[in-house]
Short mmCIF file of C-alpha atoms in Angstrom, two decimals:
data_model
loop_
_atom_site.label_atom_id
_atom_site.label_comp_id
_atom_site.label_asym_id
_atom_site.label_seq_id
_atom_site.Cartn_x
_atom_site.Cartn_y
_atom_site.Cartn_z
CA MET A 1 -2.29 -16.12 -27.91
CA SER A 2 -0.86 -17.35 -24.59
CA ASP A 3 -3.11 -18.16 -21.63
CA PHE A 4 -3.81 -15.48 -19.05
CA SER A 5 -2.44 -16.08 -15.57
CA LYS A 6 -3.72 -14.83 -12.23
CA GLU A 7 -0.92 -12.26 -12.28
CA ASP A 8 -2.34 -10.89 -15.56
CA ILE A 9 -5.74 -10.48 -13.90
CA ARG A 10 -4.17 -8.76 -10.89
CA ALA A 11 -2.38 -6.39 -13.26
CA ALA A 12 -5.66 -5.68 -15.05
CA VAL A 13 -7.32 -4.80 -11.75
CA ALA A 14 -4.40 -2.57 -10.74
CA ALA A 15 -4.56 -0.78 -14.10
CA GLY A 16 -8.32 -0.23 -13.81
CA VAL A 17 -9.17 -2.41 -16.82
CA LEU A 18 -11.24 -4.69 -14.56
CA ASN A 19 -12.82 -4.01 -11.21
CA GLU A 20 -12.56 -6.50 -8.34
CA GLN A 21 -15.98 -8.09 -8.92
CA GLN A 22 -15.32 -8.59 -12.63
CA ALA A 23 -11.91 -10.09 -11.93
CA VAL A 24 -13.28 -12.58 -9.39
CA GLY A 25 -16.07 -13.57 -11.77
CA LEU A 26 -13.63 -14.02 -14.66
CA LEU A 27 -11.26 -16.12 -12.58
CA THR A 28 -14.05 -18.32 -11.23
CA LEU A 29 -15.45 -18.92 -14.73
CA ALA A 30 -12.00 -19.77 -16.08
CA GLN A 31 -11.32 -22.24 -13.29
CA GLU A 32 -14.66 -23.95 -13.72
CA ARG A 33 -14.22 -24.24 -17.49
CA LEU A 34 -10.68 -25.59 -17.19
CA GLY A 35 -11.53 -27.91 -14.31
CA ILE A 36 -8.63 -26.69 -12.19
CA ARG A 37 -10.57 -25.71 -9.08
CA ASP A 38 -9.75 -29.11 -7.61
CA HIS A 39 -6.06 -28.66 -8.35
CA LEU A 40 -5.32 -25.17 -7.05
CA MET A 41 -1.74 -24.99 -5.87
CA ASP A 42 -1.30 -21.35 -4.80
CA GLU A 43 1.22 -21.51 -2.00
CA ASP A 44 1.38 -17.94 -0.77
CA GLU A 45 -0.52 -14.84 0.29
CA PRO A 46 -0.01 -12.28 -2.50
CA PHE A 47 2.18 -9.49 -1.15
CA GLU A 48 4.33 -6.97 -2.95
CA PHE A 49 6.55 -4.61 -0.98
CA PHE A 50 8.49 -3.22 -3.93
CA LYS A 51 8.87 -4.05 -7.62
CA GLY A 52 12.49 -3.13 -8.16
CA PHE A 53 15.43 -1.12 -6.93
CA SER A 54 14.09 1.97 -8.67
CA GLU A 55 11.31 2.06 -6.07
CA ILE A 56 13.86 1.91 -3.27
CA PHE A 57 15.78 4.74 -4.92
CA VAL A 58 12.67 6.92 -5.26
CA THR A 59 11.64 6.18 -1.65
CA VAL A 60 15.05 7.20 -0.32
CA GLY A 61 14.76 10.44 -2.27
CA LEU A 62 11.29 11.14 -0.92
CA TRP A 63 12.29 10.63 2.70
CA LEU A 64 15.41 12.76 2.27
CA LEU A 65 13.11 15.47 0.94
CA PHE A 66 10.68 15.20 3.84
CA SER A 67 13.54 15.01 6.33
CA GLY A 68 14.73 18.29 4.90
CA ILE A 69 11.26 19.76 5.35
CA LEU A 70 11.20 18.70 9.00
CA ALA A 71 14.71 20.03 9.59
CA PHE A 72 13.74 23.34 7.99
CA GLY A 73 10.70 23.52 10.22
CA ALA A 74 12.83 22.91 13.29
CA VAL A 75 15.19 25.73 12.29
CA VAL A 76 12.56 28.35 11.48
CA GLY A 77 9.99 27.18 14.02
CA GLY A 78 7.37 26.41 11.41
CA GLY A 79 5.23 24.26 13.68
CA ILE A 80 1.84 23.49 12.22
CA GLY A 81 2.75 25.13 8.91
CA ILE A 82 5.44 22.51 8.30
CA ALA A 83 3.10 19.68 9.31
CA VAL A 84 0.36 20.87 6.97
CA THR A 85 2.88 21.42 4.17
CA GLY A 86 4.19 17.88 4.62
CA MET A 87 0.64 16.53 4.55
CA VAL A 88 -0.17 18.39 1.35
CA LEU A 89 3.08 17.33 -0.33
CA THR A 90 2.58 13.65 0.50
CA TRP A 91 -0.90 13.86 -1.02
CA VAL A 92 0.38 15.58 -4.17
CA PHE A 93 3.24 13.10 -4.59
CA ALA A 94 0.77 10.23 -4.08
CA LEU A 95 -1.30 11.50 -6.99
CA TYR A 96 1.70 10.75 -9.19
CA PHE A 97 3.50 7.82 -7.56
CA THR A 98 0.39 5.97 -6.35
CA LYS A 99 -2.45 6.79 -8.75
CA LYS A 100 -0.41 7.18 -11.94
CA ARG A 101 2.84 5.20 -11.54
CA ARG A 102 1.41 2.59 -9.13
CA MET A 103 4.75 2.21 -7.38
CA SER A 104 4.49 0.04 -4.27
CA LEU A 105 7.21 1.14 -1.85
CA PRO A 106 6.93 4.90 -2.55
CA SER A 107 3.16 4.60 -2.12
CA ILE A 108 3.57 2.87 1.24
CA SER A 109 6.05 5.51 2.37
CA LEU A 110 3.81 8.37 1.25
CA ALA A 111 0.79 6.90 3.06
CA ALA A 112 2.85 6.55 6.24
CA GLY A 113 4.12 10.09 5.81
CA PHE A 114 0.62 11.44 5.27
CA GLY A 115 -0.52 9.76 8.48
CA ILE A 116 2.42 11.16 10.45
CA PHE A 117 1.93 14.70 9.16
CA LEU A 118 -1.84 14.46 9.70
CA GLY A 119 -1.39 13.38 13.30
CA ALA A 120 1.21 16.11 13.87
CA SER A 121 -1.10 18.74 12.39
CA VAL A 122 -3.92 17.79 14.76
CA LEU A 123 -1.55 17.83 17.74
CA PHE A 124 -0.27 21.30 16.78
CA LEU A 125 -3.85 22.57 16.48
CA LEU A 126 -4.75 21.16 19.89
CA ASP A 127 -1.59 22.59 21.41
CA ALA A 128 -2.49 26.01 20.01
CA THR A 129 -5.55 26.03 22.26
CA GLY A 130 -3.23 26.26 25.24
CA ALA A 131 -4.48 23.08 26.88
CA ASN A 132 -2.16 20.32 28.01
CA ILE A 133 -2.30 17.30 25.71
CA ASP A 134 -4.13 14.51 27.53
CA ALA A 135 -5.98 11.29 26.69
CA TRP A 136 -9.00 13.17 25.34
CA HIS A 137 -6.82 15.06 22.90
CA LEU A 138 -5.23 11.81 21.77
CA MET A 139 -8.70 10.44 21.14
CA VAL A 140 -9.26 13.38 18.80
CA VAL A 141 -5.96 12.60 17.05
CA GLY A 142 -7.01 8.98 16.65
CA GLY A 143 -10.47 9.85 15.35
CA VAL A 144 -9.29 12.48 12.89
CA GLY A 145 -6.47 10.20 11.76
CA MET A 146 -8.90 7.34 11.07
CA ALA A 147 -11.16 9.63 9.06
CA GLY A 148 -8.19 10.99 7.11
CA MET A 149 -6.83 7.56 6.27
CA LEU A 150 -10.27 6.32 5.21
CA LEU A 151 -10.40 9.21 2.75
CA TYR A 152 -6.85 8.39 1.63
CA PHE A 153 -7.86 4.75 1.07
CA ARG A 154 -10.93 5.77 -0.90
CA ILE A 155 -9.02 8.16 -3.15
CA PHE A 156 -5.83 6.16 -3.74
CA LYS A 157 -7.15 2.61 -3.18
CA LEU A 158 -3.92 1.75 -1.37
CA PRO A 159 -4.23 -1.26 0.95
CA PHE A 160 -1.47 -0.03 3.28
CA ALA A 161 -3.62 3.02 4.08
CA MET A 162 -5.81 0.74 6.18
CA PHE A 163 -2.75 -0.29 8.19
CA VAL A 164 -2.18 3.36 9.11
CA PHE A 165 -5.94 3.62 9.72
CA GLY A 166 -5.55 0.77 12.20
CA ILE A 167 -2.66 2.48 13.97
CA PHE A 168 -4.85 5.54 14.52
CA GLY A 169 -7.60 3.21 15.73
CA LEU A 170 -5.18 1.73 18.27
CA ILE A 171 -4.27 5.24 19.45
CA LEU A 172 -7.97 6.00 19.85
CA ILE A 173 -8.66 2.86 21.89
CA TYR A 174 -5.60 3.25 24.11
CA ALA A 175 -6.47 6.90 24.68
CA ALA A 176 -10.03 5.95 25.59
CA MET A 177 -8.72 3.41 28.10
CA SER A 178 -6.29 5.97 29.50
CA ALA A 179 -9.16 8.46 29.88
CA GLN A 180 -10.78 5.89 32.16
CA GLY A 181 -7.74 5.90 34.43
CA SER A 182 -5.48 3.32 32.78
CA SER A 183 -1.78 4.05 32.42
CA LEU A 184 1.08 2.37 30.62
CA PRO A 185 3.74 1.26 33.12
CA LEU A 186 6.80 1.31 30.89
CA TYR A 187 8.78 -0.52 33.53
CA ASN A 188 6.35 -3.43 33.21
CA PHE A 189 6.28 -3.85 29.43
CA PRO A 190 4.86 -5.99 27.82
CA GLN A 191 2.74 -7.19 30.76
CA GLY A 192 1.19 -3.77 31.25
CA LEU A 193 0.09 -3.71 27.61
CA PHE A 194 -0.99 -7.32 27.05
CA ASP A 195 -1.54 -9.14 30.37
CA LEU A 196 -5.23 -8.97 31.32
CA SER A 197 -4.40 -9.98 34.90
CA GLU A 198 -2.57 -6.67 35.37
CA ASN A 199 -5.94 -4.85 35.19
CA SER A 200 -4.31 -1.93 33.37
CA GLY A 201 -7.18 -1.51 30.92
CA LEU A 202 -4.72 -1.25 28.07
CA ALA A 203 -4.58 -5.04 27.74
CA LEU A 204 -8.34 -5.06 27.32
CA GLY A 205 -7.94 -2.29 24.76
CA SER A 206 -5.39 -4.41 22.87
CA LEU A 207 -7.84 -7.30 22.78
CA ILE A 208 -10.75 -5.13 21.62
CA PHE A 209 -8.60 -3.58 18.92
CA GLY A 210 -7.37 -7.00 17.81
CA PHE A 211 -10.87 -8.41 17.37
CA LEU A 212 -12.08 -5.29 15.53
CA ALA A 213 -9.09 -5.40 13.16
CA PHE A 214 -9.60 -9.14 12.68
CA ALA A 215 -13.29 -8.68 11.83
CA LEU A 216 -12.48 -5.95 9.33
CA GLY A 217 -9.72 -8.08 7.81
CA ILE A 218 -12.13 -11.01 7.41
CA TRP A 219 -14.64 -8.68 5.74
CA PHE A 220 -12.07 -7.69 3.15
CA ASP A 221 -10.93 -11.31 2.72
CA THR A 222 -14.44 -12.58 2.01
CA LYS A 223 -14.85 -9.96 -0.71
CA ASP A 224 -11.88 -11.42 -2.56
CA PRO A 225 -11.49 -15.16 -1.88
CA HIS A 226 -9.24 -15.63 -4.92
CA ARG A 227 -6.86 -12.91 -3.70
CA ILE A 228 -6.40 -11.01 -6.90
CA SER A 229 -7.38 -7.49 -5.83
CA ARG A 230 -6.72 -4.77 -3.28
CA TYR A 231 -9.34 -6.26 -0.97
CA SER A 232 -7.11 -9.22 -0.16
CA ALA A 233 -4.04 -7.01 0.22
CA THR A 234 -6.01 -4.76 2.57
CA GLY A 235 -6.99 -7.80 4.61
CA PHE A 236 -3.32 -8.76 4.84
CA TRP A 237 -2.37 -5.45 6.48
CA LEU A 238 -5.32 -5.60 8.89
CA HIS A 239 -4.45 -9.16 9.95
CA LEU A 240 -0.90 -7.97 10.50
CA LEU A 241 -2.30 -5.60 13.13
CA ALA A 242 -4.85 -8.00 14.58
CA ALA A 243 -2.59 -11.01 15.07
CA PRO A 244 -0.12 -9.60 17.64
CA ALA A 245 -2.89 -7.75 19.48
CA ILE A 246 -5.02 -10.89 19.96
CA VAL A 247 -2.32 -13.53 20.31
CA ASN A 248 -0.06 -11.52 22.62
CA THR A 249 -2.92 -10.51 24.91
CA VAL A 250 -4.47 -13.96 25.32
CA ALA A 251 -1.25 -15.97 25.22
CA LEU A 252 0.68 -13.74 27.64
CA THR A 253 -2.25 -13.72 30.06
CA LEU A 254 -2.45 -17.51 30.05
CA TYR A 255 1.31 -18.02 30.11
CA ASN A 256 1.81 -15.65 33.04
CA SER A 257 -0.85 -17.45 35.04
CA GLY A 258 1.91 -20.01 35.62
CA GLY A 259 1.77 -23.64 36.57
CA THR A 260 1.00 -26.62 34.43
CA SER A 261 -2.55 -25.46 33.72
CA GLY A 262 -1.36 -22.08 32.45
CA TYR A 263 1.18 -23.63 30.10
CA LEU A 264 -1.28 -26.24 28.84
CA LEU A 265 -3.91 -23.58 28.19
CA THR A 266 -1.34 -21.57 26.27
CA ALA A 267 -0.53 -24.66 24.20
CA LEU A 268 -4.26 -25.17 23.56
CA LEU A 269 -4.59 -21.53 22.50
CA LEU A 270 -1.71 -21.92 20.03
CA PHE A 271 -3.40 -24.99 18.57
CA VAL A 272 -6.60 -22.97 18.08
CA VAL A 273 -4.57 -20.13 16.54
CA THR A 274 -3.00 -22.61 14.11
CA VAL A 275 -6.40 -23.92 13.07
CA ILE A 276 -7.77 -20.39 12.57
CA SER A 277 -4.70 -19.43 10.55
CA LEU A 278 -5.24 -22.42 8.27
CA ILE A 279 -8.96 -21.76 7.87
CA ILE A 280 -8.55 -18.12 6.87
CA ASP A 281 -5.29 -18.92 5.06
CA ARG A 282 -3.32 -16.22 6.86
CA ARG A 283 0.08 -17.07 8.32
CA SER A 284 0.34 -13.88 10.37
CA PHE A 285 -1.62 -15.28 13.31
CA LEU A 286 0.63 -18.29 13.64
CA THR A 287 3.73 -16.12 13.23
CA ALA A 288 2.62 -13.98 16.18
CA GLY A 289 2.50 -17.09 18.39
CA ILE A 290 5.89 -18.58 17.53
CA GLY A 291 7.59 -17.08 20.59
CA TYR A 292 5.00 -18.56 22.95
CA LEU A 293 5.22 -21.91 21.19
CA GLY A 294 8.97 -21.90 21.80
CA ALA A 295 8.42 -21.03 25.48
CA ILE A 296 5.99 -23.95 25.87
CA ILE A 297 8.48 -26.38 24.31
CA VAL A 298 11.21 -25.12 26.66
CA TRP A 299 8.91 -25.62 29.64
CA ALA A 300 8.02 -29.15 28.49
CA LEU A 301 11.65 -30.18 28.05
CA SER A 302 13.53 -28.30 30.76
CA SER A 303 12.48 -30.50 33.66
CA ASN A 304 14.10 -33.55 32.08
CA LEU A 305 16.91 -32.12 29.94
CA GLY A 306 18.03 -28.94 31.70
CA ASN A 307 17.81 -25.39 30.42
CA SER A 308 20.73 -25.39 27.97
CA THR A 309 19.86 -28.73 26.36
CA SER A 310 16.16 -27.92 26.21
CA MET A 311 16.92 -24.70 24.33
CA VAL A 312 18.80 -26.67 21.66
CA TYR A 313 15.94 -29.13 21.26
CA THR A 314 13.43 -26.26 21.22
CA LEU A 315 15.17 -24.67 18.25
CA LEU A 316 15.24 -28.01 16.44
CA ILE A 317 11.59 -28.85 17.13
CA LEU A 318 10.31 -25.34 16.45
CA GLY A 319 12.35 -25.05 13.26
CA ALA A 320 11.16 -28.42 11.99
CA PHE A 321 7.53 -27.57 12.81
CA ILE A 322 7.56 -24.18 11.08
CA THR A 323 9.42 -25.53 8.05
CA ALA A 324 7.05 -28.50 7.67
CA LEU A 325 3.94 -26.36 8.11
CA GLY A 326 5.21 -23.80 5.62
CA THR A 327 6.14 -26.51 3.10
CA TRP A 328 2.84 -28.42 3.26
CA TRP A 329 0.56 -25.52 4.19
CA VAL A 330 -1.74 -26.04 1.18
CA GLN A 331 -2.08 -29.78 1.74
CA ILE A 332 -2.71 -29.41 5.48
CA ARG A 333 -5.26 -26.67 4.89
CA SER A 334 -7.00 -28.77 2.25
CA TRP A 335 -7.26 -31.71 4.67
CA LEU A 336 -8.54 -29.48 7.48
CA MET A 337 -11.16 -27.69 5.37
CA ARG A 338 -12.50 -30.98 4.05
CA LEU A 339 -12.62 -32.35 7.59
CA LEU A 340 -14.56 -29.38 9.00
CA PRO A 341 -18.35 -29.23 8.54
CA ASP A 342 -19.88 -26.35 6.64
CA PHE A 343 -19.87 -23.09 8.56
CA PRO A 344 -20.75 -19.49 7.65
CA PHE A 345 -18.43 -17.96 5.04
CA LYS A 346 -16.57 -21.23 4.50
CA ASP A 347 -17.05 -20.81 0.76
CA ARG A 348 -15.89 -17.18 0.97
CA PHE A 349 -12.39 -18.06 2.12
CA PRO A 350 -9.67 -18.94 -0.43
CA PRO A 351 -10.48 -22.17 -2.32
CA TYR A 352 -8.91 -25.31 -0.95
CA ILE A 353 -7.75 -28.41 -2.84
CA ARG A 354 -10.43 -31.05 -3.07
CA GLY A 355 -8.46 -33.43 -5.24
CA GLN A 356 -4.96 -33.62 -3.84
CA ASN A 357 -2.34 -33.67 -6.57
CA ASP A 358 0.96 -34.31 -4.79
#
């Protein structure tokens, strides 16, 4: 009988043969018995968007169907009835495509559709009261949407549901800030949304949301350090929300402060972001800061080389840096984790290589 791989264990978890705790325990025992903990060479964050073209085909069919439902509603003036019907249909289809067939892309599309129809249903209900939709109503949409997506996550165990949950959370926070008098100056985007010096309130909301999503993502990550279950995949989607909210808010605020100190502080922030990304083994945070890193390199080179030449060198330097970091991510992370002293949850993050095997 051939040896089991980590992919076999992931498949067992997805099929319900093992639960997450059993899978982690089994994997840990196997690694300790085989002595491979010191030679782990996993290079990537497990992520599966679709398994084959059949999933793309099914997804196209589903969205054509729901587009038809929306078009029919527009013709007959269905209003809330169409929204509720769409919500019910997405749930029913998810019972088959998500719970039974375990198809990735259709499941993601159905979760997104459920969130859209849920939000639309709440808006139609609020509009039926005759009141003008304001920030307080949007807070209701955000709160109901979060509750609905938590239920969806509990029933279908779909990691992407927490991404939609986070979107509703962002709506709730922005609406709460708007209720306090903040507004989104579209003519001043992205400063109005991310620059704390603009005092719009929404930038502070972005930062609060980012830290909350980050904390929740870390909670899921620490429940599955070996990244074989839905916990890790859920953490991935939450970090995807947290990274741009945190990095854009802090980096844009520092960068827009101008002067040498502002640029140096931005560079220092990006260094810290890189270290955090390596510690938690999530590339999303560093990806969110690539644009600012390029801007810092341009600033550092432009005074001596001119704008056009500095842009060429920026692309070369930035490309070399990202390629090198991506190529030797595991080795760099191993070195960093061994260098750092023990800190809370250090042993709950993905294992790092103690015996380098280049």
